[in-house]
Coordinates of C-alpha atoms and ligand atoms in Angstrom, one line a residue:
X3 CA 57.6 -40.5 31.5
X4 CA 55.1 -40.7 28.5
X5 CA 56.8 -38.5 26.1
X6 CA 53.9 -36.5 24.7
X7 CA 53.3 -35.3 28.3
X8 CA 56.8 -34.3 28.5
X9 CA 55.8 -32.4 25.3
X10 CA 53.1 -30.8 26.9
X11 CA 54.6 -29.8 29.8
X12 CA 57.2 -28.0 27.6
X13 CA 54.5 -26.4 25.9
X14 CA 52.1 -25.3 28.8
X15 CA 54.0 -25.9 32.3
X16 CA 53.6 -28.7 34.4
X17 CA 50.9 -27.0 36.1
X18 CA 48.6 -27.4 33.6
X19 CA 49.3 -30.5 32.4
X20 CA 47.0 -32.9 34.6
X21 CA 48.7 -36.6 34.4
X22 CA 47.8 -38.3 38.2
X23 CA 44.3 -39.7 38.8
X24 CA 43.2 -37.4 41.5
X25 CA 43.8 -34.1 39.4
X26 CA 42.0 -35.7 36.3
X27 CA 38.6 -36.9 38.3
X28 CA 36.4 -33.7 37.8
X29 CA 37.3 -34.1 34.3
X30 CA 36.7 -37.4 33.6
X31 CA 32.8 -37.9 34.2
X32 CA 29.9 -36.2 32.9
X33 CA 27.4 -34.3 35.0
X34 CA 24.9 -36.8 34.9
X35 CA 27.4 -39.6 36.2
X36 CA 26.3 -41.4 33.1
X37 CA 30.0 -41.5 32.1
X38 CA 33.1 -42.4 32.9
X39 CA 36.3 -42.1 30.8
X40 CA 40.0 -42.1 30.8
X41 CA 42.4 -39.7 29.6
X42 CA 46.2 -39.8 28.6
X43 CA 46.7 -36.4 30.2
X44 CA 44.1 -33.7 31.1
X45 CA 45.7 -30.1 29.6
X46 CA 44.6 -26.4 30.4
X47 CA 46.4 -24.2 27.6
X48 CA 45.8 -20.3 28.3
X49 CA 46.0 -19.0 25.2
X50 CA 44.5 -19.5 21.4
X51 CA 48.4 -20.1 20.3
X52 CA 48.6 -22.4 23.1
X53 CA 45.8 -24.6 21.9
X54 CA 46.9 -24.4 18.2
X55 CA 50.2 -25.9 19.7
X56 CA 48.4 -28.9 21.2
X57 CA 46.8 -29.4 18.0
X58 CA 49.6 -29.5 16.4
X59 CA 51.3 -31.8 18.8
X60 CA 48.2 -34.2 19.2
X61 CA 48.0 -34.5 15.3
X62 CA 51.6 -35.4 15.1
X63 CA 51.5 -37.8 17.7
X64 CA 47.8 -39.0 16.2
X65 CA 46.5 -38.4 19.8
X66 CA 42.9 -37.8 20.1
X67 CA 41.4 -34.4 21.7
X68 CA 38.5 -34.1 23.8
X69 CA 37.6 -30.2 24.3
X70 CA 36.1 -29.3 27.3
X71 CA 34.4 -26.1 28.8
X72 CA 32.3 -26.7 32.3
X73 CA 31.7 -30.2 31.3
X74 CA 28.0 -29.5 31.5
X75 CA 27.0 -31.6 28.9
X76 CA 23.6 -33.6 29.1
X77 CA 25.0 -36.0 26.0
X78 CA 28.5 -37.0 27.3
X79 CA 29.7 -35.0 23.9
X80 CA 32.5 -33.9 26.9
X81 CA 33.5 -37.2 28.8
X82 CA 36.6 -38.9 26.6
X83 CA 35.9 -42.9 26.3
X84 CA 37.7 -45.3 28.7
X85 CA 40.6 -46.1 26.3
X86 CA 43.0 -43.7 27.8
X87 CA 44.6 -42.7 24.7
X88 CA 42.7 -39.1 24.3
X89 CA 43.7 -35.7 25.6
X90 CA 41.6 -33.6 27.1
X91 CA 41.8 -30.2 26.5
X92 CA 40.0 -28.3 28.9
X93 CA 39.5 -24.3 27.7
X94 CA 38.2 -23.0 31.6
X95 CA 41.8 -21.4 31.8
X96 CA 41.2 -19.0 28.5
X97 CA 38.4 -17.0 30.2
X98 CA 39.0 -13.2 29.5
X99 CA 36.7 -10.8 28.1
X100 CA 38.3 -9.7 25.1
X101 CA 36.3 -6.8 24.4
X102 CA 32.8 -5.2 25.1
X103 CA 31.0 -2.6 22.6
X104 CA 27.9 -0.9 24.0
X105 CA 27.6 1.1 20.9
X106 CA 28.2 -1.8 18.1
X107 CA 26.1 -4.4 20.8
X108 CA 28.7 -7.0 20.6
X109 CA 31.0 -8.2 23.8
X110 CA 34.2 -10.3 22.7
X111 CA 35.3 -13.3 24.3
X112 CA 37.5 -16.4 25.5
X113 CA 35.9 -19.6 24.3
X114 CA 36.4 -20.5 28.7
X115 CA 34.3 -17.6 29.8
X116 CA 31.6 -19.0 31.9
X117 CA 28.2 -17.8 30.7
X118 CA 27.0 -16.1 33.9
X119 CA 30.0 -14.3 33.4
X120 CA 29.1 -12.8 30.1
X121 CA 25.5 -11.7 31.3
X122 CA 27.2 -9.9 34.6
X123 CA 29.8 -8.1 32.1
X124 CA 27.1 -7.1 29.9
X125 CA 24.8 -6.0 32.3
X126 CA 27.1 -3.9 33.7
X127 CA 27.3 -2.4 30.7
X128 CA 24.0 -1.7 30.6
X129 CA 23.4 -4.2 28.0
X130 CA 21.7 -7.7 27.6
X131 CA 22.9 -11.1 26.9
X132 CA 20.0 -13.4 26.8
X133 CA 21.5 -17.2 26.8
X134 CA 20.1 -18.3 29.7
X135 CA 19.1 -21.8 31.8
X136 CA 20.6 -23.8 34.7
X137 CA 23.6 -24.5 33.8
X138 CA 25.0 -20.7 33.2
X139 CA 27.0 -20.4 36.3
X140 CA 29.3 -23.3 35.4
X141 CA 28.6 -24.1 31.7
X142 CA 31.0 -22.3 28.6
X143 CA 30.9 -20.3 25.7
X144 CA 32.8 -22.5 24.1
X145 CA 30.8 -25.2 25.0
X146 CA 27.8 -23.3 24.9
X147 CA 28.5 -22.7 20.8
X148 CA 29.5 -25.9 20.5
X149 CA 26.2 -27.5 21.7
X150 CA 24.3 -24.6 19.7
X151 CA 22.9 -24.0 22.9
X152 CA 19.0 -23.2 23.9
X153 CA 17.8 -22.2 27.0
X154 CA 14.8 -20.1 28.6
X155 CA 15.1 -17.0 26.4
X156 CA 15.5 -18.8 22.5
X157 CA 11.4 -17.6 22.1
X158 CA 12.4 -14.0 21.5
X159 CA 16.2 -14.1 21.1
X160 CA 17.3 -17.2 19.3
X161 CA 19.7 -20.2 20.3
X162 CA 23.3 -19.9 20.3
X163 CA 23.7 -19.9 16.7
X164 CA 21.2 -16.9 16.1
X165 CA 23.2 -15.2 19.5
X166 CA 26.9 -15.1 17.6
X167 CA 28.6 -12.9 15.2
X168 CA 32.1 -14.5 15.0
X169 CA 33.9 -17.6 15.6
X170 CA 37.9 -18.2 16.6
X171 CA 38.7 -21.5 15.7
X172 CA 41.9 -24.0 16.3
X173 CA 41.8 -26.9 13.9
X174 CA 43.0 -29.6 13.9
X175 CA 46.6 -29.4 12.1
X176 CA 46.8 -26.2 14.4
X177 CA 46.1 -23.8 12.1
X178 CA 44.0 -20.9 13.4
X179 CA 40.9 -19.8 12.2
X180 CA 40.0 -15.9 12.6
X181 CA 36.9 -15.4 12.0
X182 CA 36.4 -12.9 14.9
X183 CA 34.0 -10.4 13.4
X184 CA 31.6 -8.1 14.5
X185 CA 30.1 -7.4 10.9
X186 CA 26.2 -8.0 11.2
X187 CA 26.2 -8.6 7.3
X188 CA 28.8 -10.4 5.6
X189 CA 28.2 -12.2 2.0
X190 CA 32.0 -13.3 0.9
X191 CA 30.9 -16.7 1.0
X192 CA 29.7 -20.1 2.6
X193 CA 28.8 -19.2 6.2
X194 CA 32.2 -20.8 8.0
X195 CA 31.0 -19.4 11.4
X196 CA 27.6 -21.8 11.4
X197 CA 29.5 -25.0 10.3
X198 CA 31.3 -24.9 14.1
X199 CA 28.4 -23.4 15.9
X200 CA 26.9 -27.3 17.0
X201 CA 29.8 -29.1 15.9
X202 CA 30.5 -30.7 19.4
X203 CA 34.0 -30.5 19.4
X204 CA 34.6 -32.6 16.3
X205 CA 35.3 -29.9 14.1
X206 CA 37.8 -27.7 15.4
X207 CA 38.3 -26.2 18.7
X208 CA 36.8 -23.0 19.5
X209 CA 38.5 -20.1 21.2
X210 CA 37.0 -17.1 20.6
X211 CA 33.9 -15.7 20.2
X212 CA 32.3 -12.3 19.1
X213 CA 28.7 -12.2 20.7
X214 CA 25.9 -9.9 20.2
X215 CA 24.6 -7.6 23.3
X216 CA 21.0 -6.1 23.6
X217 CA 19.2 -3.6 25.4
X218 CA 18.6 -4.4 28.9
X219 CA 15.1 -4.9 30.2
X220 CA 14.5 -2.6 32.5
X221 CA 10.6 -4.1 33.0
X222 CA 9.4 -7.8 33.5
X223 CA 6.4 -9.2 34.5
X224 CA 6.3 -12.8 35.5
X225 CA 3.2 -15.3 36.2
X226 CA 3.2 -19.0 36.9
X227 CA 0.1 -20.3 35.3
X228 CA -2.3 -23.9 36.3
X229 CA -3.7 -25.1 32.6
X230 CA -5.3 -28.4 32.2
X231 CA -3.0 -29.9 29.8
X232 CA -0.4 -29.4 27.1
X233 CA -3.0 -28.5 24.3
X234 CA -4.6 -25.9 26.8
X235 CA -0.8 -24.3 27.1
X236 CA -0.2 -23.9 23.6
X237 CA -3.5 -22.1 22.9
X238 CA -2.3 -19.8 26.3
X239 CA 1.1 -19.4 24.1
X240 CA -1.2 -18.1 21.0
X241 CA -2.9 -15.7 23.3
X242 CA 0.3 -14.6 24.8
X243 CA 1.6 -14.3 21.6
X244 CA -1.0 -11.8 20.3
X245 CA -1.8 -10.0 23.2
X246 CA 2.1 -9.4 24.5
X247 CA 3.8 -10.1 21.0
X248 CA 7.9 -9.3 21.4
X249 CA 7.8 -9.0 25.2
X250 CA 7.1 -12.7 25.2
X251 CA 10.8 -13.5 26.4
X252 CA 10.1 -17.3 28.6
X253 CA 7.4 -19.8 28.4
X254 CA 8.3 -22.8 30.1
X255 CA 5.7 -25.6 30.3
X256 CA 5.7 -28.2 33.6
X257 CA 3.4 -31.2 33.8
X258 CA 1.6 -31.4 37.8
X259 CA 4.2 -35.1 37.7
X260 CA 6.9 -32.9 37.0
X261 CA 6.0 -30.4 39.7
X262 CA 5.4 -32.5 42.4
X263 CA 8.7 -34.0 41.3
X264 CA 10.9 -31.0 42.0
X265 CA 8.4 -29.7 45.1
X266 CA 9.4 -33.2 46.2
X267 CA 13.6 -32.6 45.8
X268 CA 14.0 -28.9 45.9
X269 CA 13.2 -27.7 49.2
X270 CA 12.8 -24.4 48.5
X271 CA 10.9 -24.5 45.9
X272 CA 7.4 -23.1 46.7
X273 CA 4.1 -23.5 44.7
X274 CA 2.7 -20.0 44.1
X275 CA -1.0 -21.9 43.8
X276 CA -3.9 -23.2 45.3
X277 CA -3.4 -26.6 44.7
X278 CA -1.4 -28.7 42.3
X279 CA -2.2 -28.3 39.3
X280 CA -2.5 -30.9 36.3
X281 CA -0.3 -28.9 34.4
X282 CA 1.6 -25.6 34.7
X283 CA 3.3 -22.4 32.5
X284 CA 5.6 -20.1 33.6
X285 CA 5.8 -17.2 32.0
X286 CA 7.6 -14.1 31.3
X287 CA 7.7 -10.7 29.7
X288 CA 10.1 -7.9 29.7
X289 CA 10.2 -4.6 28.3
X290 CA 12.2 -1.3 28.5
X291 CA 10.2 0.5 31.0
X292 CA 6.9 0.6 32.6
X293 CA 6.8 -2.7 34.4
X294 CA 3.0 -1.9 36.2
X295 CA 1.7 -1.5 32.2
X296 CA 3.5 -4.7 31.9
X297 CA 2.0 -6.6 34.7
X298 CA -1.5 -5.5 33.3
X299 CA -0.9 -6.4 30.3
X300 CA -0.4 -10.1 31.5
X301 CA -3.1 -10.0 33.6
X302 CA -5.6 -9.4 31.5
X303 CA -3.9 -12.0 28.9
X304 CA -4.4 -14.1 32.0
X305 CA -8.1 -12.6 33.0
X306 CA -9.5 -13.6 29.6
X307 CA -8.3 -16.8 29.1
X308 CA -9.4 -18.0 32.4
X309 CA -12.8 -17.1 31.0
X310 CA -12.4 -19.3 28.1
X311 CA -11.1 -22.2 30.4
X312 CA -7.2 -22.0 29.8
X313 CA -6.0 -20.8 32.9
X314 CA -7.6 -22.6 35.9
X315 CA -5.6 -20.3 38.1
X316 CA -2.2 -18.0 38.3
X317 CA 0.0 -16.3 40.2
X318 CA 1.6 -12.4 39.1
X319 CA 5.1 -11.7 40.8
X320 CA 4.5 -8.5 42.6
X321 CA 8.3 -8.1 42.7
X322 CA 11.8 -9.6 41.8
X323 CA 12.2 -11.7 44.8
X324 CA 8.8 -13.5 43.7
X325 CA 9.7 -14.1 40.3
X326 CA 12.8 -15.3 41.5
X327 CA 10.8 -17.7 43.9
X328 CA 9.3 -18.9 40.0
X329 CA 12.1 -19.3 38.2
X330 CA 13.8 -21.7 40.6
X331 CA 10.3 -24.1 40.9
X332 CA 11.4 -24.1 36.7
X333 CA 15.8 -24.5 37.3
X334 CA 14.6 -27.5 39.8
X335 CA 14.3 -29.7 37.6
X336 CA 17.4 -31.3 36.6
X337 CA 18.6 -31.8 40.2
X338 CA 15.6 -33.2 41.0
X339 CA 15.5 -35.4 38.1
X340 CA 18.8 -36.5 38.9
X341 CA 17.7 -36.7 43.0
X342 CA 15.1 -39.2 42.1
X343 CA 17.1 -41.8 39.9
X344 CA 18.3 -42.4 36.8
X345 CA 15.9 -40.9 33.9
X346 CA 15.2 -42.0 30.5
X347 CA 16.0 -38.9 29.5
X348 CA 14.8 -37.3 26.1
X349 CA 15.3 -33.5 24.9
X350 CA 13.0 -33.5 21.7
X351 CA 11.4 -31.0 19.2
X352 CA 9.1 -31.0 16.5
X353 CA 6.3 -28.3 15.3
X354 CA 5.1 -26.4 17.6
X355 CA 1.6 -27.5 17.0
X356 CA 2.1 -31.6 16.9
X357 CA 3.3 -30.9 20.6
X358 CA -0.1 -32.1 22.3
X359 CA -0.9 -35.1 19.5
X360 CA 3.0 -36.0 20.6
X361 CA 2.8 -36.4 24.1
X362 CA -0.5 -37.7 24.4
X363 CA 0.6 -40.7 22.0
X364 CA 4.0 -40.7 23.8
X365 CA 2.6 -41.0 27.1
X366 CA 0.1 -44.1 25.8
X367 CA 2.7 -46.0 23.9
X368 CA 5.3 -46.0 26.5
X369 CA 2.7 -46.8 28.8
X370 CA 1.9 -50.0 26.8
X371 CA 5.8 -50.8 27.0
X372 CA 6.2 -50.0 30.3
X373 CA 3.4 -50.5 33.1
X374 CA 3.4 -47.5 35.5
X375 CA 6.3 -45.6 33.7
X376 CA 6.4 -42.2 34.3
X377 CA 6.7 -39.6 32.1
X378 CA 8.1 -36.4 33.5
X379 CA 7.4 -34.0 30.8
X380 CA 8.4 -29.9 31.1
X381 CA 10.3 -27.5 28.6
X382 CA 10.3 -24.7 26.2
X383 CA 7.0 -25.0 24.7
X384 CA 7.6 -21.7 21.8
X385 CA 10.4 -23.9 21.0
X386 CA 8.7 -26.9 20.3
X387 CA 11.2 -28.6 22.4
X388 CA 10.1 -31.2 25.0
X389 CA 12.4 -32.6 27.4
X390 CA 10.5 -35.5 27.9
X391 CA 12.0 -37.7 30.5
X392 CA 10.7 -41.3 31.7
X393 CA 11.3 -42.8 35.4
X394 CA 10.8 -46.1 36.1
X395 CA 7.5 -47.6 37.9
X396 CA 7.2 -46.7 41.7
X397 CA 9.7 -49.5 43.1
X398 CA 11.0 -51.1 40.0
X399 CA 14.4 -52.2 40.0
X400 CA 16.9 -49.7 38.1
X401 CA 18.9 -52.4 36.2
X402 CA 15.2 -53.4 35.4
X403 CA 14.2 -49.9 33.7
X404 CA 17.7 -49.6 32.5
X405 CA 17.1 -52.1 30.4
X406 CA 14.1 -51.0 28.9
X407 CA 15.4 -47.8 28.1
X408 CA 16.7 -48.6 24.4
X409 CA 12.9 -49.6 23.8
X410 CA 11.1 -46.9 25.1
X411 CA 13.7 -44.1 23.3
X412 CA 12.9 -46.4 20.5
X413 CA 9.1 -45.2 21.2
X414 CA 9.7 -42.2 21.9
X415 CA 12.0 -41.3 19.3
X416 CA 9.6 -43.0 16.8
X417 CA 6.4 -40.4 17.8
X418 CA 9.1 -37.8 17.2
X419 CA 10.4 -39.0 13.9
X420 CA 6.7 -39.4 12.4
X421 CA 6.6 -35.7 13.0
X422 CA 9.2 -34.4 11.2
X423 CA 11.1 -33.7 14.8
X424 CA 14.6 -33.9 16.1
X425 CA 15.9 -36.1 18.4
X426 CA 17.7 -33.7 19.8
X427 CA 16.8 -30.4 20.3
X428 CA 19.5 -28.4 22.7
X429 CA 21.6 -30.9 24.7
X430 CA 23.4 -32.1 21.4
X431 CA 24.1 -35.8 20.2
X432 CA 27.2 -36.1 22.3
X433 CA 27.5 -40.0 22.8
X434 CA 24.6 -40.5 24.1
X435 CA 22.5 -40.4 20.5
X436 CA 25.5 -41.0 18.1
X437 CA 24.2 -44.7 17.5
X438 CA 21.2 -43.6 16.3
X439 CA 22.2 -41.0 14.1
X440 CA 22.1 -43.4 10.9
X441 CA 18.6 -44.3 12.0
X442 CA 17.5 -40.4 12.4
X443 CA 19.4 -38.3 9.7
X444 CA 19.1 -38.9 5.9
X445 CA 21.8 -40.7 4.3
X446 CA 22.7 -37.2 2.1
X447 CA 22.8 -35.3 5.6
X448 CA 25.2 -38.1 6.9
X449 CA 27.5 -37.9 3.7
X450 CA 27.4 -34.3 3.9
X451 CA 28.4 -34.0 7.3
X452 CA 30.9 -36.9 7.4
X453 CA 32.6 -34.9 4.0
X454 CA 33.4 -32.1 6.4
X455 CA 34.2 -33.7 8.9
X456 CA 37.0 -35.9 6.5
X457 CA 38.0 -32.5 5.4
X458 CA 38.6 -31.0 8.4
X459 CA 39.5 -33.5 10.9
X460 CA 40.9 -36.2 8.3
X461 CA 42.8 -38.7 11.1
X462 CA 39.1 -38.2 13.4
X463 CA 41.1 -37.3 16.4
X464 CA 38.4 -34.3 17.3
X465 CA 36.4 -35.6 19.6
X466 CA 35.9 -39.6 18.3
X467 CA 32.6 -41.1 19.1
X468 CA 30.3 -37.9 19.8
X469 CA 28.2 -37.0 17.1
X470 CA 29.4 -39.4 14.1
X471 CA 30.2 -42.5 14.8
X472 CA 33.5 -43.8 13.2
X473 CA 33.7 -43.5 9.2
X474 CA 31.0 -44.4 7.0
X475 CA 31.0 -46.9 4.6
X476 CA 31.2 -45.0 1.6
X477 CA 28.0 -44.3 -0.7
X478 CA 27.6 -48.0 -2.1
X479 CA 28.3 -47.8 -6.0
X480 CA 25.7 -49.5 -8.1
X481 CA 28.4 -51.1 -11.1
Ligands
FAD29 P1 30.9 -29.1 27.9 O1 29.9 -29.9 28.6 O2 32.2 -29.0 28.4 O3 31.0 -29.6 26.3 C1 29.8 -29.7 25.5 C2 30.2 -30.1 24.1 O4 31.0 -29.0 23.5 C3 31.2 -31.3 24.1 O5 31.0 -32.0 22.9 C4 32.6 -30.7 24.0 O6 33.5 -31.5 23.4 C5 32.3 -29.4 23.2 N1 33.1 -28.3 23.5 C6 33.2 -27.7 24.8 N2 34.0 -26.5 24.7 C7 34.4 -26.5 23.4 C8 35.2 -25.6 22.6 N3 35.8 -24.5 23.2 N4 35.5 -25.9 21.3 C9 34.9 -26.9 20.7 N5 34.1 -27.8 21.4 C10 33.9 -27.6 22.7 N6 21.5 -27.0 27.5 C11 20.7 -26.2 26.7 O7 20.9 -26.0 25.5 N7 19.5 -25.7 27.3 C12 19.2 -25.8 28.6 O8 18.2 -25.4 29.0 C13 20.1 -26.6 29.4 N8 19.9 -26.7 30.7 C14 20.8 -27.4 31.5 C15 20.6 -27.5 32.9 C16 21.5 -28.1 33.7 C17 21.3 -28.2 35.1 C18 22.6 -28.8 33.1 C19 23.6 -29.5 33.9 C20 22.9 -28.7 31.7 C21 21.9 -28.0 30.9 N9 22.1 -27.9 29.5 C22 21.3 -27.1 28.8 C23 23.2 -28.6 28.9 C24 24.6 -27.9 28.9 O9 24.7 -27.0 29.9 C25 24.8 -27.2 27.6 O10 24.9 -28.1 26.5 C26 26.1 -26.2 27.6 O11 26.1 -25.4 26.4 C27 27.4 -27.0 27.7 O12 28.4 -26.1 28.0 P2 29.8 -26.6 28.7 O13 30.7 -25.4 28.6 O14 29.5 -27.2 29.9 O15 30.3 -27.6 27.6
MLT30 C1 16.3 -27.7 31.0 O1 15.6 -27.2 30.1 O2 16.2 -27.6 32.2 C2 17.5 -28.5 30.5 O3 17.6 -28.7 29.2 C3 18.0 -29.6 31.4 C4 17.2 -30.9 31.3 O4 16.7 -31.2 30.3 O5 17.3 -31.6 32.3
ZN31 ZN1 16.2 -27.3 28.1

């Protein structure tokens, strides 16, 4: 019997040490099925002390560690490679709520509390907590800070990052980081917190988290919008902006491709229009109270910019169940992505306003590159993040697009990079993007970032291969 699984049975139980094939499968691939990996053991420790004692087991053993929350990741930055050698260590066993404050607006918890979880337990409460998108009934905390996740909501409450007061971190000699606090203002020095908030597991291993809570919205108005095109969207998203200001909370833009798509896969997904539109918003405020002042308030954002030609038509929820009935037209999307066939797929931002130049030179050059591509363009427009995804020509051969993908992310990645975007905006490098990170990032950003991660994790067992690729040559000296 391998002895560092003896080890960690000694540590953990046997239980939770998870050695034979069958137990390791739902661990072992990513939830786009884009990868596959192998892992020396699969372990569930249930406690912060418990992880710091893998960590310090793994580093004396120089055994590689893979954390994992609900393995939701859209960049493989949770799926170990095929070598064997790594460990995962999977956190969905430390999910308590620690602690919830209604007065101080903060809720306390296990790095392997689901998210859902988090906005049920505030809610009942009577607070708020705003992450919010697909994934939230299976994705992580934990993996959610470790992603610096985004999400429907980040247009009036922030990503991840903006969403978290304090960190508790395992590193990886196993020493335990507490920096659990619920202080709203703190200057004793570099921000420690922010350096593992998007860190992707090669950093340390988070454990806990101090979150903040916010009033609940007690009033929401919610309208799914035709619009010509992108360019007519963002001009909606100006209005919206002025006339609705903070109680902007979602504004989630769907080419008519990307509609038909999920009307196509999602069966009960309803359009609330006339016809198919070329292009479609959904949108969505909330407020304290008076949800009929709300829903006028939309309207007539909606009234007048039909007059100037914005809105060619549009839909107001008269109740919860019909903005329900929108939101899942807008949460179709990945299934029915992944229904279809393998995408290209891209998760992009830049400035706000280079959104319609970007896709309309996107959409020509990969069009050029590929005859009868198609684009499959949606996301969160007051983001400036575009998920823009690529399927292959009605009928073309998989292994055919598949191999055209490096050269239209080239493309793609190329419109992005000539203005000033990121190449990834939410879903994290992961392994997906980690060979194109020396192509993206400055060389000072990939010094800097390689120096912590030398400090921090100097044998590179957290997480090898997601993010930064193996060590960088160093700076070339000119003597
Ligand atoms: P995992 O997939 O388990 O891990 C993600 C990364 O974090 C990996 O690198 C892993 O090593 C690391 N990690 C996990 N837990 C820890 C920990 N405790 N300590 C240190 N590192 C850790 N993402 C968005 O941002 N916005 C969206 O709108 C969005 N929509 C999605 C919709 C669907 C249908 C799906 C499937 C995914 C979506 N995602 C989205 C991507 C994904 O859900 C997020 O990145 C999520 O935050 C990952 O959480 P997780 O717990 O599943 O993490
Ligand atoms: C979304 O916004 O739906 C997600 O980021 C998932 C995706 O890009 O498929
Ligand atoms: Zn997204």
């Amino acid at each position: 019997m391998d002895d560092l699984v003896v080890e960690l049975a000694g540590l953990l139980g046997e239980a939770h040490v998870l050695v034979s094939a069958q137990d390791q499968a739902p661990f072992l691939s990513d939830w786009l099925g884009k990868y596959r990996g192998a892992a020396r053991a699969v372990v569930r420790p249930g406690s912060t002390e418990e992880v710091a004692a893998v960590m310090r087991l793994c580093t004396r053993h120089g055994v590689p560690v893979v954390p994992q929350g609900g393995n939701t990741s859209m960049s493989g930055g949770a799926t170990p490679d095929g070598s064997g050698r790594a460990i995962v260590l999977s956190l969905t066993r430390m999910n308590r709520i620690r602690a919830l404050d209604a007065i101080g607006n903060t809720i306390t918890v296990d790095a392997g509390v689901v998210l859902a979880r988090v906005q049920q337990a505030a809610q009942q409460a009577g607070r708020f907590f705003p992450l919010s998108f697909g994934a939230e009934g299976s994705c992580t905390i934990g993996g959610n800070l470790a992603a610096n996740a985004g999400g429907v909501a980040v247009l009036r409450y922030g990503t991840m990052r903006e969403l978290t007061l304090g960190l508790e971190v395992v590193l990886a000699d196993g020493r335990i980081w507490d920096g659990l606090t619920a202080l709203r203002k703190d200057s004793t020095g570099y921000s420690l917190r922010d350096l593992f908030i998007g860190s992707e597991g090669t950093l340390g291993v988070i454990t806990g988290a101090v979150l903040k809570l916010f009033a609940q919205p007690h009033a929401r108005a919610t309208a799914f919008v035709a619009v010509p095109d992108v360019a007519a969207a963002l001009s909606l998203l100006a209005v919206a902006r002025d006339r609705c200001g903070d109680r902007l909370t979602a504004f989630e833009f769907m080419t008519g491709d990307c509609l038909s798509l999920i009307l196509r896969h999602v069966g009960e997904a309803r359009l609330p229009l006339g016809a198919m539109p070329p292009a479609a918003v959904l949108i969505e405020l909330s407020d304290q109270d008076d949800e009929p002042g709300l829903r006028d308030r939309l309207e007539a954002a909606l009234l007048g910019s039909i007059e100037t030609g914005l809105v060619l038509d549009a839909a107001i929820a008269q109740d919860g169940t019909q903005a329900k009935a929108f939101w899942r037209i807008r949460e179709g999307v990945s299934e029915a992505l992944v229904r279809e066939g393998k995408a290209a797929k891209h998760d992009v931002s830049m400035p706000v306003s280079a959104m319609a130049d970007f896709v309309a030179a996107a959409d020509a050059a990969v069009h050029t590159a590929a005859l009868g591509v198609r684009p499959i363009v949606f996301g969160h427009l007051g983001d400036g993040n575009l998920h823009y995804n690529l399927l292959p020509a009605q009928g073309q051969d998989p292994a055919a697009f598949a191999a055209l993908t490096p050269a239209l992310t080239r493309i793609v990645h190329d419109e992005i990079a000539c203005r000033r975007g990121s190449i990834s905006a939410e879903h994290g490098i992961g392994q997906l993007r980690v060979a194109e990170m020396p192509l993206r990032k400055a060389p000072l950003d990939l010094e800097l970032m390689r120096s912590l991660k030398d400090l921090l994790d100097p044998a590179g067992l957290l997480n090898p291969g997601k993010l930064l690729a193996g060590k960088l040559l160093p700076a070339s000296t000119s003597n």
